[in-house]
mmCIF file of C-alpha atoms in Angstrom:
data_model
loop_
_atom_site.group_PDB
_atom_site.id
_atom_site.type_symbol
_atom_site.label_atom_id
_atom_site.label_comp_id
_atom_site.label_asym_id
_atom_site.label_seq_id
_atom_site.Cartn_x
_atom_site.Cartn_y
_atom_site.Cartn_z
ATOM 1 C CA MET A 115 -0.118 -0.112 -0.009
ATOM 2 C CA SER A 116 1.301 3.341 -0.982
ATOM 3 C CA ASP A 117 2.047 5.949 1.442
ATOM 4 C CA THR A 118 -0.255 8.481 -0.365
ATOM 5 C CA THR A 119 -2.838 5.927 0.206
ATOM 6 C CA GLN A 120 -2.191 5.713 4.298
ATOM 7 C CA ALA A 121 -1.953 9.302 4.718
ATOM 8 C CA GLY A 122 -5.453 9.673 2.433
ATOM 9 C CA ARG A 123 -7.046 7.424 5.237
ATOM 10 C CA ARG A 124 -5.288 8.595 8.542
ATOM 11 C CA PRO A 125 -7.468 11.706 8.611
ATOM 12 C CA ALA A 126 -10.499 9.688 7.963
ATOM 13 C CA ALA A 127 -9.506 7.276 10.632
ATOM 14 C CA ALA A 128 -8.931 10.069 13.180
ATOM 15 C CA ALA A 129 -12.261 11.860 12.253
ATOM 16 C CA THR A 130 -14.076 8.442 13.085
ATOM 17 C CA ALA A 131 -11.789 8.080 16.506
ATOM 18 C CA ALA A 132 -12.998 11.602 17.131
ATOM 19 C CA GLY A 133 -16.495 10.716 17.334
ATOM 20 C CA ALA A 134 -17.387 12.509 13.919
ATOM 21 C CA ARG A 135 -20.640 11.570 12.402
ATOM 22 C CA PRO A 136 -21.895 12.281 9.265
ATOM 23 C CA ALA A 137 -24.477 15.143 8.833
ATOM 24 C CA ARG A 138 -28.399 13.809 8.980
ATOM 25 C CA GLY A 139 -31.653 15.374 8.184
ATOM 26 C CA PHE A 140 -34.513 15.710 10.207
ATOM 27 C CA ASP A 141 -36.557 12.438 10.776
ATOM 28 C CA LEU A 142 -40.026 13.153 11.075
ATOM 29 C CA ALA A 143 -40.926 9.555 11.810
ATOM 30 C CA LYS A 144 -38.534 9.486 14.714
ATOM 31 C CA PHE A 145 -39.765 12.710 16.170
ATOM 32 C CA LEU A 146 -43.493 11.649 15.936
ATOM 33 C CA ILE A 147 -42.392 8.619 17.786
ATOM 34 C CA GLU A 148 -40.368 10.138 20.477
ATOM 35 C CA GLY A 149 -42.871 12.822 21.089
ATOM 36 C CA ARG A 150 -46.290 10.713 20.659
ATOM 37 C CA ALA A 151 -47.394 11.302 23.991
ATOM 38 C CA PHE A 152 -47.274 15.355 23.705
ATOM 39 C CA PHE A 153 -48.833 15.213 20.546
ATOM 40 C CA ALA A 154 -51.517 12.677 21.068
ATOM 41 C CA LEU A 155 -52.686 14.921 23.968
ATOM 42 C CA ILE A 156 -52.854 18.011 21.763
ATOM 43 C CA VAL A 157 -54.774 16.341 19.278
ATOM 44 C CA ILE A 158 -57.596 15.085 21.790
ATOM 45 C CA VAL A 159 -57.926 18.261 23.326
ATOM 46 C CA ALA A 160 -58.726 19.716 19.678
ATOM 47 C CA VAL A 161 -60.998 16.909 18.525
ATOM 48 C CA PHE A 162 -62.946 17.055 21.833
ATOM 49 C CA SER A 163 -62.763 20.953 21.903
ATOM 50 C CA ILE A 164 -64.669 20.711 18.496
ATOM 51 C CA LEU A 165 -67.109 18.100 19.625
ATOM 52 C CA SER A 166 -67.811 19.914 22.614
ATOM 53 C CA PRO A 167 -67.900 23.303 23.880
ATOM 54 C CA ASN A 168 -67.863 22.307 27.536
ATOM 55 C CA TYR A 169 -64.517 20.793 27.144
ATOM 56 C CA PHE A 170 -62.372 23.403 26.442
ATOM 57 C CA THR A 171 -62.898 25.710 29.628
ATOM 58 C CA VAL A 172 -60.794 25.936 32.704
ATOM 59 C CA SER A 173 -63.096 24.305 35.216
ATOM 60 C CA ASN A 174 -63.427 21.384 33.006
ATOM 61 C CA PHE A 175 -59.512 21.128 32.750
ATOM 62 C CA LEU A 176 -59.200 21.238 36.776
ATOM 63 C CA THR A 177 -61.675 18.489 37.235
ATOM 64 C CA MET A 178 -60.206 16.326 34.357
ATOM 65 C CA ALA A 179 -56.875 16.743 36.037
ATOM 66 C CA ASN A 180 -58.164 16.020 39.536
ATOM 67 C CA HIS A 181 -59.447 12.941 37.769
ATOM 68 C CA VAL A 182 -56.127 12.150 36.694
ATOM 69 C CA ALA A 183 -54.195 12.627 39.678
ATOM 70 C CA ILE A 184 -55.233 9.034 40.612
ATOM 71 C CA TYR A 185 -53.732 7.707 37.143
ATOM 72 C CA GLY A 186 -51.013 9.385 37.409
ATOM 73 C CA LEU A 187 -49.889 8.662 41.165
ATOM 74 C CA LEU A 188 -50.285 5.273 40.182
ATOM 75 C CA SER A 189 -48.426 5.661 37.220
ATOM 76 C CA ILE A 190 -45.321 7.385 38.664
ATOM 77 C CA GLY A 191 -45.096 4.100 40.795
ATOM 78 C CA MET A 192 -45.526 1.816 38.233
ATOM 79 C CA LEU A 193 -42.578 3.880 36.158
ATOM 80 C CA LEU A 194 -40.249 3.276 38.940
ATOM 81 C CA VAL A 195 -40.774 -0.169 38.643
ATOM 82 C CA ILE A 196 -41.036 -0.594 34.850
ATOM 83 C CA LEU A 197 -37.644 1.360 34.913
ATOM 84 C CA ASN A 198 -36.209 -1.245 37.230
ATOM 85 C CA GLY A 199 -37.341 -4.192 34.530
ATOM 86 C CA GLY A 200 -40.194 -5.090 36.778
ATOM 87 C CA ILE A 201 -43.734 -4.898 36.490
ATOM 88 C CA ASP A 202 -46.382 -4.163 39.401
ATOM 89 C CA LEU A 203 -49.827 -5.748 39.127
ATOM 90 C CA SER A 204 -50.816 -5.388 42.706
ATOM 91 C CA VAL A 205 -51.078 -1.294 42.831
ATOM 92 C CA GLY A 206 -54.942 -0.802 41.685
ATOM 93 C CA SER A 207 -56.010 -3.684 44.430
ATOM 94 C CA VAL A 208 -53.246 -2.016 47.350
ATOM 95 C CA LEU A 209 -55.348 1.040 45.832
ATOM 96 C CA ALA A 210 -58.733 -0.455 47.024
ATOM 97 C CA LEU A 211 -57.074 -1.798 50.384
ATOM 98 C CA SER A 212 -55.617 1.584 51.292
ATOM 99 C CA GLY A 213 -59.492 3.202 50.754
ATOM 100 C CA VAL A 214 -60.926 0.335 52.661
ATOM 101 C CA VAL A 215 -58.548 0.698 55.899
ATOM 102 C CA ALA A 216 -58.910 4.370 55.817
ATOM 103 C CA GLY A 217 -62.814 4.135 55.803
ATOM 104 C CA ALA A 218 -62.262 1.754 58.604
ATOM 105 C CA LEU A 219 -60.396 4.003 60.688
ATOM 106 C CA MET A 220 -62.637 7.104 60.031
ATOM 107 C CA GLN A 221 -65.434 5.083 61.245
ATOM 108 C CA GLY A 222 -63.606 4.892 64.417
ATOM 109 C CA VAL A 223 -61.634 1.986 66.266
ATOM 110 C CA THR A 224 -63.664 0.456 69.144
ATOM 111 C CA LEU A 225 -61.736 -0.708 72.137
ATOM 112 C CA GLU A 226 -64.278 -3.332 73.490
ATOM 113 C CA ALA A 227 -62.345 -3.692 76.850
ATOM 114 C CA PHE A 228 -62.927 -0.080 77.630
ATOM 115 C CA GLY A 229 -66.256 0.400 75.945
ATOM 116 C CA VAL A 230 -64.860 3.175 73.766
ATOM 117 C CA ILE A 231 -64.820 4.145 70.153
ATOM 118 C CA LEU A 232 -61.409 6.173 69.020
ATOM 119 C CA TYR A 233 -61.768 8.208 66.201
ATOM 120 C CA PRO A 234 -58.241 8.628 64.917
ATOM 121 C CA PRO A 235 -57.179 12.060 63.227
ATOM 122 C CA VAL A 236 -56.979 12.333 59.345
ATOM 123 C CA TRP A 237 -53.413 13.024 59.678
ATOM 124 C CA ALA A 238 -52.829 9.445 61.522
ATOM 125 C CA VAL A 239 -55.114 7.685 58.982
ATOM 126 C CA VAL A 240 -52.968 9.107 56.095
ATOM 127 C CA VAL A 241 -49.627 7.633 57.837
ATOM 128 C CA LEU A 242 -50.927 4.493 58.658
ATOM 129 C CA THR A 243 -52.683 3.947 55.161
ATOM 130 C CA CYS A 244 -48.994 4.938 53.560
ATOM 131 C CA ALA A 245 -47.346 2.379 55.848
ATOM 132 C CA LEU A 246 -49.607 -0.306 54.854
ATOM 133 C CA GLY A 247 -48.840 0.731 51.185
ATOM 134 C CA ALA A 248 -45.083 0.144 52.055
ATOM 135 C CA PHE A 249 -45.512 -2.968 53.583
ATOM 136 C CA VAL A 250 -47.243 -4.258 50.681
ATOM 137 C CA GLY A 251 -44.513 -2.979 48.391
ATOM 138 C CA ALA A 252 -41.590 -4.191 50.747
ATOM 139 C CA VAL A 253 -43.179 -7.537 50.525
ATOM 140 C CA ASN A 254 -43.071 -7.675 46.602
ATOM 141 C CA GLY A 255 -39.487 -6.417 46.671
ATOM 142 C CA PHE A 256 -38.641 -9.003 49.138
ATOM 143 C CA LEU A 257 -40.193 -11.717 46.762
ATOM 144 C CA ILE A 258 -38.938 -10.370 43.935
ATOM 145 C CA GLY A 259 -35.281 -9.141 44.913
ATOM 146 C CA TRP A 260 -34.231 -11.650 47.368
ATOM 147 C CA LEU A 261 -36.449 -14.931 46.646
ATOM 148 C CA LYS A 262 -36.049 -14.368 42.739
ATOM 149 C CA VAL A 263 -39.746 -14.940 42.319
ATOM 150 C CA PRO A 264 -40.656 -13.405 39.129
ATOM 151 C CA ALA A 265 -42.326 -9.837 39.345
ATOM 152 C CA PHE A 266 -45.448 -10.982 37.206
ATOM 153 C CA VAL A 267 -46.543 -14.112 39.549
ATOM 154 C CA ALA A 268 -45.344 -12.148 42.923
ATOM 155 C CA THR A 269 -47.357 -8.858 42.086
ATOM 156 C CA LEU A 270 -50.157 -10.998 40.890
ATOM 157 C CA GLY A 271 -50.349 -12.874 44.109
ATOM 158 C CA THR A 272 -50.404 -9.881 46.259
ATOM 159 C CA LEU A 273 -52.955 -8.348 43.612
ATOM 160 C CA TYR A 274 -55.666 -11.212 44.866
ATOM 161 C CA VAL A 275 -54.295 -11.036 48.400
ATOM 162 C CA ALA A 276 -54.943 -7.502 48.441
ATOM 163 C CA ARG A 277 -58.271 -7.404 47.123
ATOM 164 C CA GLY A 278 -59.290 -10.551 48.731
ATOM 165 C CA VAL A 279 -58.158 -8.496 52.659
ATOM 166 C CA ALA A 280 -60.380 -5.562 51.350
ATOM 167 C CA LEU A 281 -63.360 -7.745 50.742
ATOM 168 C CA LEU A 282 -63.370 -9.541 53.738
ATOM 169 C CA MET A 283 -62.963 -6.319 55.694
ATOM 170 C CA THR A 284 -65.950 -4.965 54.179
ATOM 171 C CA ASN A 285 -68.157 -8.198 53.540
ATOM 172 C CA GLY A 286 -67.920 -6.707 49.889
ATOM 173 C CA LEU A 287 -69.669 -3.501 51.178
ATOM 174 C CA THR A 288 -68.637 0.255 51.168
ATOM 175 C CA TYR A 289 -67.466 2.867 53.721
ATOM 176 C CA ASN A 290 -69.756 5.798 52.896
ATOM 177 C CA ASN A 291 -70.068 9.496 54.368
ATOM 178 C CA LEU A 292 -66.099 9.580 55.105
ATOM 179 C CA GLY A 293 -66.312 13.262 55.010
ATOM 180 C CA GLY A 294 -68.401 13.658 58.304
ATOM 181 C CA ARG A 295 -69.575 11.881 61.307
ATOM 182 C CA PRO A 296 -72.827 12.870 63.319
ATOM 183 C CA GLU A 297 -70.691 12.575 66.660
ATOM 184 C CA LEU A 298 -67.879 14.761 65.483
ATOM 185 C CA GLY A 299 -69.086 16.753 62.158
ATOM 186 C CA ASN A 300 -66.693 17.295 59.241
ATOM 187 C CA THR A 301 -63.486 14.865 59.460
ATOM 188 C CA GLY A 302 -61.748 16.717 57.269
ATOM 189 C CA PHE A 303 -61.324 13.649 55.100
ATOM 190 C CA ASP A 304 -62.532 15.035 51.952
ATOM 191 C CA TRP A 305 -60.067 17.634 52.255
ATOM 192 C CA LEU A 306 -57.463 15.854 49.459
ATOM 193 C CA GLY A 307 -60.892 15.315 47.039
ATOM 194 C CA PHE A 308 -62.730 18.660 47.450
ATOM 195 C CA TYR A 309 -60.436 21.513 48.643
ATOM 196 C CA ARG A 310 -58.402 23.761 46.214
ATOM 197 C CA LEU A 311 -55.282 25.766 46.774
ATOM 198 C CA GLY A 312 -54.985 28.878 44.272
ATOM 199 C CA GLY A 313 -57.946 27.233 42.470
ATOM 200 C CA VAL A 314 -56.347 24.099 41.863
ATOM 201 C CA PRO A 315 -57.230 21.052 43.434
ATOM 202 C CA ILE A 316 -55.439 19.359 46.273
ATOM 203 C CA GLY A 317 -54.991 16.182 44.508
ATOM 204 C CA VAL A 318 -53.635 17.816 41.514
ATOM 205 C CA TRP A 319 -51.174 19.695 44.058
ATOM 206 C CA VAL A 320 -50.273 16.153 45.524
ATOM 207 C CA LEU A 321 -49.631 14.999 41.868
ATOM 208 C CA LEU A 322 -47.366 17.671 40.813
ATOM 209 C CA VAL A 323 -45.494 17.534 44.058
ATOM 210 C CA VAL A 324 -44.634 13.705 43.865
ATOM 211 C CA ALA A 325 -43.835 14.085 39.878
ATOM 212 C CA VAL A 326 -41.398 16.807 40.827
ATOM 213 C CA VAL A 327 -39.666 14.727 43.682
ATOM 214 C CA CYS A 328 -39.644 11.509 41.721
ATOM 215 C CA HIS A 329 -38.067 13.578 38.449
ATOM 216 C CA LEU A 330 -35.113 15.052 41.067
ATOM 217 C CA THR A 331 -34.734 11.710 42.248
ATOM 218 C CA LEU A 332 -34.234 10.131 39.108
ATOM 219 C CA THR A 333 -31.975 13.060 37.205
ATOM 220 C CA ARG A 334 -30.117 14.451 40.392
ATOM 221 C CA THR A 335 -29.194 11.518 42.737
ATOM 222 C CA ALA A 336 -27.238 8.426 42.855
ATOM 223 C CA PHE A 337 -30.016 6.371 43.583
ATOM 224 C CA GLY A 338 -31.759 7.497 40.183
ATOM 225 C CA ARG A 339 -28.569 6.678 38.547
ATOM 226 C CA TRP A 340 -28.331 2.943 40.292
ATOM 227 C CA LEU A 341 -32.137 2.752 38.934
ATOM 228 C CA TYR A 342 -31.527 3.070 35.524
ATOM 229 C CA ALA A 343 -28.381 1.169 35.688
ATOM 230 C CA SER A 344 -29.814 -1.776 37.101
ATOM 231 C CA GLY A 345 -32.950 -1.637 34.880
ATOM 232 C CA GLY A 346 -30.439 -1.543 31.983
ATOM 233 C CA ASN A 347 -28.240 -4.450 32.746
ATOM 234 C CA GLU A 348 -28.750 -5.771 36.120
ATOM 235 C CA ARG A 349 -26.091 -8.079 36.297
ATOM 236 C CA ALA A 350 -23.459 -5.356 35.155
ATOM 237 C CA ALA A 351 -24.730 -3.000 37.707
ATOM 238 C CA GLU A 352 -24.316 -5.480 40.020
ATOM 239 C CA LEU A 353 -20.622 -6.115 39.254
ATOM 240 C CA SER A 354 -20.233 -2.166 39.364
ATOM 241 C CA GLY A 355 -21.183 -2.056 42.720
ATOM 242 C CA VAL A 356 -24.796 -1.153 42.656
ATOM 243 C CA PRO A 357 -26.982 -2.553 45.491
ATOM 244 C CA VAL A 358 -29.368 -4.249 43.123
ATOM 245 C CA LYS A 359 -31.315 -5.926 45.742
ATOM 246 C CA GLY A 360 -31.997 -2.838 47.738
ATOM 247 C CA VAL A 361 -32.903 -0.793 44.779
ATOM 248 C CA LYS A 362 -35.546 -3.250 43.697
ATOM 249 C CA VAL A 363 -37.183 -3.096 46.985
ATOM 250 C CA ALA A 364 -37.287 0.525 47.365
ATOM 251 C CA VAL A 365 -38.785 0.655 43.910
ATOM 252 C CA TYR A 366 -41.599 -1.823 44.876
ATOM 253 C CA VAL A 367 -42.141 0.029 48.326
ATOM 254 C CA MET A 368 -42.165 3.432 46.655
ATOM 255 C CA SER A 369 -45.070 2.135 44.394
ATOM 256 C CA GLY A 370 -46.939 0.709 47.054
ATOM 257 C CA VAL A 371 -46.676 4.144 48.956
ATOM 258 C CA LEU A 372 -47.666 5.944 45.876
ATOM 259 C CA ALA A 373 -50.892 3.711 45.569
ATOM 260 C CA ALA A 374 -51.996 3.889 49.085
ATOM 261 C CA ILE A 375 -51.986 7.710 48.186
ATOM 262 C CA ALA A 376 -53.984 7.275 45.320
ATOM 263 C CA GLY A 377 -56.208 5.459 47.471
ATOM 264 C CA LEU A 378 -56.306 8.332 49.912
ATOM 265 C CA VAL A 379 -56.951 10.652 47.118
ATOM 266 C CA LEU A 380 -59.880 8.830 45.337
ATOM 267 C CA SER A 381 -61.690 8.044 48.631
ATOM 268 C CA SER A 382 -61.708 11.873 49.440
ATOM 269 C CA GLN A 383 -62.995 12.661 46.050
ATOM 270 C CA LEU A 384 -65.490 10.019 46.774
ATOM 271 C CA THR A 385 -65.948 10.249 50.279
ATOM 272 C CA SER A 386 -66.438 6.516 50.079
ATOM 273 C CA ALA A 387 -64.114 3.443 50.024
ATOM 274 C CA GLY A 388 -65.351 0.267 48.630
ATOM 275 C CA PRO A 389 -63.290 -3.056 47.868
ATOM 276 C CA THR A 390 -63.917 -2.756 44.180
ATOM 277 C CA ALA A 391 -62.262 0.525 43.689
ATOM 278 C CA GLY A 392 -59.310 0.368 41.206
ATOM 279 C CA THR A 393 -60.109 -2.582 39.129
ATOM 280 C CA THR A 394 -57.934 -2.781 36.164
ATOM 281 C CA TYR A 395 -56.043 0.645 37.198
ATOM 282 C CA GLU A 396 -53.209 -1.490 37.272
ATOM 283 C CA LEU A 397 -53.320 -2.178 33.348
ATOM 284 C CA THR A 398 -53.957 1.869 33.150
ATOM 285 C CA ALA A 399 -50.867 2.630 34.963
ATOM 286 C CA ILE A 400 -49.199 0.455 32.437
ATOM 287 C CA ALA A 401 -50.198 1.885 29.345
ATOM 288 C CA ALA A 402 -49.958 5.466 30.611
ATOM 289 C CA VAL A 403 -45.726 4.520 31.525
ATOM 290 C CA VAL A 404 -45.604 2.797 27.982
ATOM 291 C CA ILE A 405 -47.090 5.740 26.231
ATOM 292 C CA GLY A 406 -44.907 7.914 27.789
ATOM 293 C CA GLY A 407 -42.436 6.352 26.091
ATOM 294 C CA ALA A 408 -40.743 4.087 28.653
ATOM 295 C CA ALA A 409 -39.129 0.902 27.678
ATOM 296 C CA LEU A 410 -41.024 -2.361 28.891
ATOM 297 C CA THR A 411 -37.795 -3.974 29.266
ATOM 298 C CA GLY A 412 -36.441 -1.329 31.511
ATOM 299 C CA GLY A 413 -33.792 1.407 31.951
ATOM 300 C CA ARG A 414 -35.495 3.832 29.813
ATOM 301 C CA GLY A 415 -38.439 6.526 30.786
ATOM 302 C CA THR A 416 -38.971 9.650 32.330
ATOM 303 C CA VAL A 417 -41.729 11.056 34.677
ATOM 304 C CA ARG A 418 -42.356 13.737 32.350
ATOM 305 C CA GLY A 419 -43.337 11.267 29.704
ATOM 306 C CA THR A 420 -45.283 9.257 32.366
ATOM 307 C CA MET A 421 -47.456 12.359 33.158
ATOM 308 C CA LEU A 422 -47.883 12.991 29.603
ATOM 309 C CA GLY A 423 -49.351 9.475 29.232
ATOM 310 C CA ALA A 424 -51.719 9.616 32.252
ATOM 311 C CA PHE A 425 -53.083 12.900 31.157
ATOM 312 C CA VAL A 426 -53.584 11.257 27.364
ATOM 313 C CA ILE A 427 -55.456 8.629 29.007
ATOM 314 C CA GLY A 428 -57.299 10.618 31.628
ATOM 315 C CA PHE A 429 -58.211 13.279 29.042
ATOM 316 C CA LEU A 430 -59.678 10.725 26.552
ATOM 317 C CA SER A 431 -61.791 8.955 29.118
ATOM 318 C CA ASP A 432 -63.323 12.175 30.523
ATOM 319 C CA GLY A 433 -63.885 13.581 26.730
ATOM 320 C CA LEU A 434 -65.596 10.428 25.530
ATOM 321 C CA VAL A 435 -68.012 10.890 28.941
ATOM 322 C CA ILE A 436 -68.784 14.186 27.858
ATOM 323 C CA ILE A 437 -69.526 13.502 24.376
ATOM 324 C CA GLY A 438 -71.542 10.826 25.829
ATOM 325 C CA VAL A 439 -70.221 7.534 24.092
ATOM 326 C CA SER A 440 -71.040 4.181 25.465
ATOM 327 C CA SER A 441 -68.993 3.115 28.328
ATOM 328 C CA TYR A 442 -68.515 0.052 25.917
ATOM 329 C CA TRP A 443 -67.013 2.161 23.277
ATOM 330 C CA GLN A 444 -64.719 4.047 25.904
ATOM 331 C CA THR A 445 -63.089 0.586 26.669
ATOM 332 C CA VAL A 446 -62.501 0.309 22.884
ATOM 333 C CA PHE A 447 -61.117 3.588 22.231
ATOM 334 C CA THR A 448 -58.684 3.194 25.316
ATOM 335 C CA GLY A 449 -57.656 -0.105 24.361
ATOM 336 C CA ALA A 450 -57.002 0.688 20.693
ATOM 337 C CA VAL A 451 -54.678 4.040 22.061
ATOM 338 C CA ILE A 452 -52.645 1.306 24.637
ATOM 339 C CA VAL A 453 -52.017 -1.096 21.227
ATOM 340 C CA LEU A 454 -50.860 2.111 19.123
ATOM 341 C CA ALA A 455 -48.560 3.027 22.100
ATOM 342 C CA VAL A 456 -47.212 -0.544 22.533
ATOM 343 C CA LEU A 457 -46.310 -0.767 18.396
ATOM 344 C CA MET A 458 -44.718 2.749 19.015
ATOM 345 C CA ASN A 459 -42.766 1.623 21.955
ATOM 346 C CA THR A 460 -41.591 -1.326 19.646
ATOM 347 C CA LEU A 461 -40.619 0.968 16.735
ATOM 348 C CA GLN A 462 -38.712 3.101 19.140
ATOM 349 C CA TYR A 463 -36.965 0.679 20.885
ATOM 350 C CA GLY A 464 -37.246 -2.971 19.310
ATOM 351 C CA SER A 465 -34.627 -2.235 16.912
ATOM 352 C CA ARG A 466 -31.633 -1.562 19.179
ATOM 353 C CA GLY A 467 -30.465 -4.769 20.251
ATOM 354 C CA THR A 468 -29.142 -3.921 23.952
ATOM 355 C CA ARG A 469 -31.142 -3.179 26.877
ATOM 356 C CA GLY A 470 -30.092 -0.256 28.949
#
């Protein structure tokens, strides 16, 4: 090979080594796929605003956002689990069980030995309910992280256990009138569901605070880096010193706590709590995460995308109700959106041969 030929190849090799890449034009398909949740939300708002004059109003948006708060809280917890490469099918049942426990506490705790009924303050009910969610999450994390039970099987089991306990506690009935007691008047339990701060429902504020905290945790802390690393390649993360088992338990605990908070918000909005609440909500949470662009294989996803996914599902469901679409067709439309989101998820990540 001549010196001239070798000299001509050296700059190209140097440019390649330096990371130079050929210029590429604007990729419209990639842009639409990666921004699918945002564009879907814009289309939904535009279409329903045309179909119903009552849709595009501030009051209706705030009402819908209050409904979305339930989905959003569950979805953020589900995002943390999916980033870790897992799944949590128990969140809907934990939501129901948390609401039932809160309702039972608000009805009063009877101490038969002393012949008195104790009415715990609302803050104590909130703390105890969140502790219950953390306990269920810790059980899931222990089964999956330490005993190596597949996440699908473990959380499917706790789904049935939590729902069954809720049914046993209530005998299939519902706790009503949680916002007030004849003995004490207003309990304050409806504060999460009906009160507003700056014109915005408290439930929406709760969702925003949780979203900001989780976003900062994922992007600014060592735990966030550990979570993405263990979800992308668990074995490599473990060899790098990441406490993989501890991270796994932590994300399921956080998912359980957020499900409990969602149960409190929903019960407060309805001023009632029943054992059948939250049925199929786990699927809605998974759908929101997928619509938001997270990879079901783990290691990819953002709180911002998940929030958009939750708003897409919430605004679509409420819009169909406003224009009077049958509940059966609502299920069909929601399912179609989920299938489309999974397809786009496959287009976005399926061709990438590695995880993480």
